């Protein structure tokens, strides 16, 4: 950053002396009096104002939003002109655009070396094992707190980014004592746009169609990964994530329930008190209520603090910060949208400056308490924050002192999970020798006594500062306290990968080494005429396989063991190691030659026809997983291509049909016939969830039909145990029992003409986590079907195997389906098929004529409100103000109102859901549950 000496005009007053020391050490800078003005409009003339730079103000008087290019240029200009600012690039977007950031504080704080020292001191507070309480108290006294202000994670929600530029200007150029105090007590990190590609397109998602505000724990997208890396460098105590919503109101916390139980009490307290400061500084029409319905603020409704993929939950749980979502209604004028964001950002930074010492003392206590809880094995209890709610589902009385990730299967995905944990400062160890766990809880709801875990097992002790994050990410169940759902109710990382995982409350200290880098790579050399091999039993190994095929390496696979082998001379060992190690895959040398059935690189068509959104959902996930990660070329195939039998369709070896809202993809009778004929000639059809399975049924590719669920059936992004039929190549490398993620997916009857690769158990081994109601409806049904059709096949996923690119077990199954082409199937052992030939065609033809259930949720899910039967009529009356498409049902003493959501909108995108919830509360109706 270039710096510029500035002559400051005479100021009207001097504030009390403000210190600039960082901790109590010999290198601390001397106390420096800071002269400041009583005039809030006084600014350094050398720093470009928004009016001067853009030609219009930011906030009141603003006529249009700022462009992405203007954001980048303005951040650079302010950084160049102000001695209070350091600028940099946090990450690059999918399209390569920079994500600029600015760090602003006093000149002394941002001086070379000083800023790093401040960040180091804050990081020290996060580990009370090495930082004693006396030094922590001195740091709290002498060191500024770190506040983040981030905007525009959803590309079309632009006002928070514009407001962040105004906040940057005020802190970089303001001469008032108000500014001076903020810069003395705080280091403020400003990220105006977290999603430049989406901003340019006016689209919520990034260029791969990912919602970046669901990507935080997985960090699959470059925008998120770079942001979390910068957060680790400058850990926040306050984090503002500025959004927009429908309407003309404004939300800031206190949050709606549920709140995840592992969120510490200190950040929740700060969040609620910042809410009071925001209320005092909001202006406009104040609080919403009664006749006040526009340009006003509200709390508690809609926005929870539960799912670990948000821009508030991850800063709060993973960094101990007061992570907050601010939402401004997009129906307001630009000037009002931006000004209200400015007001809340300014009130938040003001509260943080006023309470800096208390915040840093509490921040240290967050980590102290985490250590103590981890040592004792205590989990935090469930709590609610909304005054009218009560905890309905308490955290069970269990102890968790350790997690063990076993290395006997899915090892590549085990190691990538270890890296995900280490990427959030979790300490992971590898057992040097086998250990016995006296009382082991095995994921899937089972227990074992004196379970022996082998050497090489990864051990995550809870007695470490990141205890809260470990439990939030690894926990077998999130233990939702209250049945309100903004997103999903399970994201257990071991279950997402099907990793064999154990937790225990036993106090253990096994012999183990700290993991310092990812394991994997070439484990042993092969002679020139030998081979290298690895088990293709994970999403990580699948990715390696496609990368090798993309390099033209000849690969074979043993259809009994699932091991992939390649000639030793196919790649230099260092090149092979460079591909395998980052994926956590161990490649082993052998004197034997490569053997097995040849694998081929699939030529994949991606259906972009009727009903499929090409800017979000599983279409975007396919572009990222198959295209970016696996390096497969994806050819868009339209409805017209299949109807017309064009080369864009017929020349593909595989066709992936993503989820969508159409039952037939817009295909004509001829198009459906063309699709079936293409499969019969050897094509592989892969169908995902609603549209993917329904198009297959319409084309006569399956005998499965959809089962109508019970009225009160509710599955909110939960995990279920599934039985695996290993006779299909699609199951190769998976365990006999696995886990599948279900997000209100279609319920498929078992196929009678193919293999039910994954089935929900019909007996007492049936198990689920998260929030489910009447989940027994799934018993005995199919989650994944493999249908042989002539020379080809149709593989139908009832669930989304690419969900948010973190469903590793699903991705592995999808890779198997792509690799299990004609050569593999010819060599594979015969599979059990209940019915074949003409009878199979008859069963599939009958399935094609079965009634199609209305798709009420698009590629997400509908809105379902559960109330007492006595409140149903009043609930219907409130809902009727917004839509005439809702449907009401009753069962027992419960009423249900289902509102169609054909575009698959998430709750924060929905045009009237928030207002509807408010009206229900105003009418005195308390929903028993709300699923959105």
Coordinates of N, CA, C and O in Angstrom, one line a residue, residues 379 398-406 421 428-429 431 441 443 457-462 467 470-477 479 492 494 501-505:
X379 N -21.4 -31.4 26.5 CA -22.0 -30.6 25.4 C -22.8 -29.5 25.9 O -23.4 -29.5 27.0
X398 N -25.2 -36.9 27.4 CA -24.1 -37.8 27.0 C -22.8 -37.0 27.1 O -22.8 -35.8 27.2
X399 N -21.7 -37.8 27.2 CA -20.4 -37.2 27.3 C -19.7 -37.5 25.9 O -19.7 -38.6 25.4
X400 N -19.0 -36.5 25.4 CA -18.2 -36.7 24.2 C -16.8 -36.1 24.5 O -16.6 -34.9 24.6
X401 N -15.8 -37.0 24.6 CA -14.4 -36.5 24.8 C -13.5 -36.7 23.6 O -12.5 -36.1 23.5
X402 N -13.9 -37.6 22.8 CA -13.1 -37.9 21.6 C -13.9 -38.4 20.4 O -15.0 -39.0 20.6
X403 N -13.4 -38.1 19.2 CA -13.9 -38.7 18.0 C -12.8 -39.5 17.3 O -11.6 -39.1 17.4
X404 N -13.1 -40.6 16.7 CA -12.2 -41.4 16.0 C -12.7 -41.6 14.6 O -13.8 -42.1 14.4
X405 N -11.9 -41.3 13.6 CA -12.2 -41.6 12.2 C -11.4 -42.8 11.8 O -10.2 -42.7 11.7
X406 N -12.1 -43.9 11.5 CA -11.4 -45.1 11.2 C -10.9 -45.1 9.8 O -11.6 -44.6 8.9
X421 N -11.0 -30.1 8.9 CA -10.9 -29.8 10.3 C -9.6 -28.9 10.6 O -9.7 -27.9 11.3
X428 N -5.7 -32.6 15.0 CA -6.0 -34.0 14.7 C -4.8 -34.8 14.9 O -3.7 -34.4 14.5
X429 N -4.9 -36.0 15.4 CA -3.8 -36.9 15.7 C -4.1 -38.2 15.0 O -5.2 -38.6 14.7
X431 N -3.2 -42.3 15.3 CA -2.8 -43.3 16.3 C -1.6 -44.1 15.8 O -1.5 -44.5 14.7
X441 N -19.5 -45.2 20.9 CA -20.8 -44.9 20.2 C -20.4 -44.9 18.7 O -19.6 -44.1 18.2
X443 N -21.3 -44.4 14.8 CA -22.2 -43.6 14.1 C -23.3 -44.5 13.4 O -23.0 -45.5 12.8
X457 N -5.8 -44.8 12.8 CA -7.0 -44.1 13.0 C -6.7 -42.6 13.4 O -5.8 -42.3 14.1
X458 N -7.6 -41.7 12.9 CA -7.5 -40.3 13.2 C -8.3 -40.0 14.4 O -9.5 -40.3 14.5
X459 N -7.6 -39.4 15.4 CA -8.2 -39.1 16.7 C -8.4 -37.6 16.9 O -7.4 -36.8 16.7
X460 N -9.6 -37.2 17.2 CA -9.9 -35.7 17.5 C -10.3 -35.6 18.9 O -11.5 -35.9 19.2
X461 N -9.4 -35.2 19.8 CA -9.8 -35.0 21.2 C -10.6 -33.7 21.3 O -10.3 -32.7 20.7
X462 N -11.6 -33.7 22.2 CA -12.4 -32.5 22.4 C -11.8 -31.5 23.3 O -12.2 -30.4 23.4
X467 N -13.3 -27.0 20.4 CA -14.3 -28.0 20.8 C -15.7 -27.7 20.2 O -16.4 -28.6 19.7
X470 N -15.7 -28.6 16.5 CA -15.6 -30.0 16.3 C -17.0 -30.7 16.4 O -17.4 -31.5 15.6
X471 N -17.7 -30.4 17.5 CA -19.0 -30.9 17.7 C -20.0 -30.5 16.7 O -20.8 -31.3 16.2
X472 N -19.9 -29.2 16.3 CA -20.9 -28.7 15.3 C -20.6 -29.4 13.9 O -21.6 -29.6 13.2
X473 N -19.4 -29.8 13.6 CA -19.1 -30.3 12.3 C -19.2 -31.9 12.3 O -19.7 -32.4 11.3
X474 N -18.8 -32.5 13.4 CA -18.7 -33.9 13.4 C -19.9 -34.6 14.1 O -20.1 -35.8 13.8
X475 N -20.6 -33.9 14.9 CA -21.7 -34.5 15.7 C -22.6 -35.4 14.9 O -23.0 -35.0 13.8
X476 N -23.0 -36.5 15.4 CA -23.9 -37.5 14.8 C -25.2 -36.9 14.6 O -25.9 -37.2 13.6
X477 N -25.6 -35.9 15.4 CA -26.9 -35.3 15.3 C -26.7 -33.8 15.8 O -26.0 -33.6 16.8
X479 N -29.1 -32.0 17.1 CA -30.0 -31.8 18.3 C -30.7 -30.5 18.2 O -30.6 -29.6 19.0
X492 N -23.7 -33.6 9.3 CA -22.7 -34.4 10.0 C -21.6 -34.8 8.9 O -22.0 -35.6 8.0
X494 N -18.9 -36.8 8.9 CA -18.7 -38.2 8.7 C -19.8 -39.0 8.0 O -19.6 -39.8 7.2
X501 N -17.1 -43.9 11.9 CA -16.8 -42.9 13.0 C -17.3 -43.4 14.3 O -18.4 -44.0 14.4
X502 N -16.5 -43.1 15.3 CA -16.8 -43.5 16.7 C -16.6 -42.3 17.6 O -15.7 -41.5 17.4
X503 N -17.5 -42.1 18.5 CA -17.2 -41.1 19.6 C -17.4 -41.8 21.0 O -18.0 -42.8 21.1
X504 N -16.8 -41.1 21.9 CA -16.8 -41.7 23.3 C -16.7 -40.7 24.3 O -16.1 -39.6 24.1
X505 N -17.2 -41.0 25.5 CA -17.1 -40.1 26.7 C -15.9 -40.6 27.5 O -15.6 -40.0 28.6

